[in-house]
């Protein structure tokens, strides 16, 4: 579970002490690291709602992720800002939401 980043190690330790599952810890750390790398390794404390909105839109528009994947990314960033940064995200985030692909019938 250890990473090269002391910040990510702190988040992992915080989650493990509170008995989050190892899979949840791993997933949240991956999304948080991806968010930080997307914004050129800026510290999340220096970012806010606008950067989160841009990242979530990037996931949908450029990487074409599924709705649940985008929701997982949002949950991990919400956790980051609520529990680690202690500055909650706005409830009115304005970003493009991923839509479920319509299944075409097989004929």
PDB file of C-alpha atoms in Angstrom, residues 7-72:
ATOM      1  CA  UNK A   7       0.734  12.718   0.973  1.00  0.00           C
ATOM      2  CA  UNK A   8      -0.749   9.537  -0.518  1.00  0.00           C
ATOM      3  CA  UNK A   9       0.834   7.480   2.271  1.00  0.00           C
ATOM      4  CA  UNK A  10      -0.879   9.755   4.794  1.00  0.00           C
ATOM      5  CA  UNK A  11      -4.241   9.214   3.066  1.00  0.00           C
ATOM      6  CA  UNK A  12      -3.708   5.432   3.033  1.00  0.00           C
ATOM      7  CA  UNK A  13      -2.811   5.412   6.731  1.00  0.00           C
ATOM      8  CA  UNK A  14      -5.833   7.587   7.537  1.00  0.00           C
ATOM      9  CA  UNK A  15      -8.153   5.189   5.716  1.00  0.00           C
ATOM     10  CA  UNK A  16      -6.596   2.018   7.140  1.00  0.00           C
ATOM     11  CA  UNK A  17      -6.846   3.306  10.723  1.00  0.00           C
ATOM     12  CA  UNK A  18     -10.560   3.870  10.078  1.00  0.00           C
ATOM     13  CA  UNK A  19     -10.838   0.306   8.735  1.00  0.00           C
ATOM     14  CA  UNK A  20     -11.650   1.041   5.110  1.00  0.00           C
ATOM     15  CA  UNK A  21     -11.257  -2.049   2.952  1.00  0.00           C
ATOM     16  CA  UNK A  22      -7.936  -2.480   1.176  1.00  0.00           C
ATOM     17  CA  UNK A  23      -9.708  -2.387  -2.172  1.00  0.00           C
ATOM     18  CA  UNK A  24     -11.364   0.944  -1.348  1.00  0.00           C
ATOM     19  CA  UNK A  25      -8.054   2.403  -0.194  1.00  0.00           C
ATOM     20  CA  UNK A  26      -6.341   1.272  -3.388  1.00  0.00           C
ATOM     21  CA  UNK A  27      -9.137   2.615  -5.619  1.00  0.00           C
ATOM     22  CA  UNK A  28      -9.314   6.001  -3.878  1.00  0.00           C
ATOM     23  CA  UNK A  29      -5.525   6.406  -3.969  1.00  0.00           C
ATOM     24  CA  UNK A  30      -5.463   5.703  -7.709  1.00  0.00           C
ATOM     25  CA  UNK A  31      -8.153   8.301  -8.428  1.00  0.00           C
ATOM     26  CA  UNK A  32      -6.562  10.898  -6.156  1.00  0.00           C
ATOM     27  CA  UNK A  33      -3.140  10.322  -7.756  1.00  0.00           C
ATOM     28  CA  UNK A  34      -4.705  10.591 -11.218  1.00  0.00           C
ATOM     29  CA  UNK A  35      -6.380  13.868 -10.218  1.00  0.00           C
ATOM     30  CA  UNK A  36      -3.094  15.279  -8.911  1.00  0.00           C
ATOM     31  CA  UNK A  37      -1.195  14.236 -12.057  1.00  0.00           C
ATOM     32  CA  UNK A  38      -3.930  15.679 -14.287  1.00  0.00           C
ATOM     33  CA  UNK A  39      -3.319  19.078 -12.692  1.00  0.00           C
ATOM     34  CA  UNK A  40       0.476  18.930 -13.098  1.00  0.00           C
ATOM     35  CA  UNK A  41       1.158  17.646  -9.571  1.00  0.00           C
ATOM     36  CA  UNK A  42      -0.418  20.621  -7.785  1.00  0.00           C
ATOM     37  CA  UNK A  43      -1.391  19.974  -4.173  1.00  0.00           C
ATOM     38  CA  UNK A  44      -5.154  19.415  -3.806  1.00  0.00           C
ATOM     39  CA  UNK A  45      -5.325  22.031  -1.023  1.00  0.00           C
ATOM     40  CA  UNK A  46      -4.485  24.684  -3.638  1.00  0.00           C
ATOM     41  CA  UNK A  47      -7.314  23.499  -5.895  1.00  0.00           C
ATOM     42  CA  UNK A  48     -11.072  23.406  -5.521  1.00  0.00           C
ATOM     43  CA  UNK A  49     -14.410  22.952  -7.258  1.00  0.00           C
ATOM     44  CA  UNK A  50     -13.276  24.243 -10.666  1.00  0.00           C
ATOM     45  CA  UNK A  51     -10.401  21.785 -10.903  1.00  0.00           C
ATOM     46  CA  UNK A  52     -12.604  18.880  -9.814  1.00  0.00           C
ATOM     47  CA  UNK A  53     -15.167  19.825 -12.471  1.00  0.00           C
ATOM     48  CA  UNK A  54     -12.471  19.985 -15.177  1.00  0.00           C
ATOM     49  CA  UNK A  55     -11.077  16.594 -14.135  1.00  0.00           C
ATOM     50  CA  UNK A  56     -14.483  14.899 -14.137  1.00  0.00           C
ATOM     51  CA  UNK A  57     -15.316  16.384 -17.534  1.00  0.00           C
ATOM     52  CA  UNK A  58     -11.961  15.169 -18.853  1.00  0.00           C
ATOM     53  CA  UNK A  59     -12.833  11.640 -17.719  1.00  0.00           C
ATOM     54  CA  UNK A  60     -16.085  11.707 -19.669  1.00  0.00           C
ATOM     55  CA  UNK A  61     -15.131  13.676 -22.763  1.00  0.00           C
ATOM     56  CA  UNK A  62     -11.570  12.446 -23.374  1.00  0.00           C
ATOM     57  CA  UNK A  63     -11.410   9.028 -21.681  1.00  0.00           C
ATOM     58  CA  UNK A  64     -15.055   8.056 -22.205  1.00  0.00           C
ATOM     59  CA  UNK A  65     -15.494   6.425 -18.802  1.00  0.00           C
ATOM     60  CA  UNK A  66     -18.682   4.710 -17.629  1.00  0.00           C
ATOM     61  CA  UNK A  67     -21.102   6.490 -15.267  1.00  0.00           C
ATOM     62  CA  UNK A  68     -20.082   4.336 -12.286  1.00  0.00           C
ATOM     63  CA  UNK A  69     -16.413   4.979 -12.965  1.00  0.00           C
ATOM     64  CA  UNK A  70     -17.040   8.717 -12.955  1.00  0.00           C
ATOM     65  CA  UNK A  71     -19.060   8.334  -9.750  1.00  0.00           C
ATOM     66  CA  UNK A  72     -16.185   6.452  -8.103  1.00  0.00           C
TER      67      UNK A  72
END
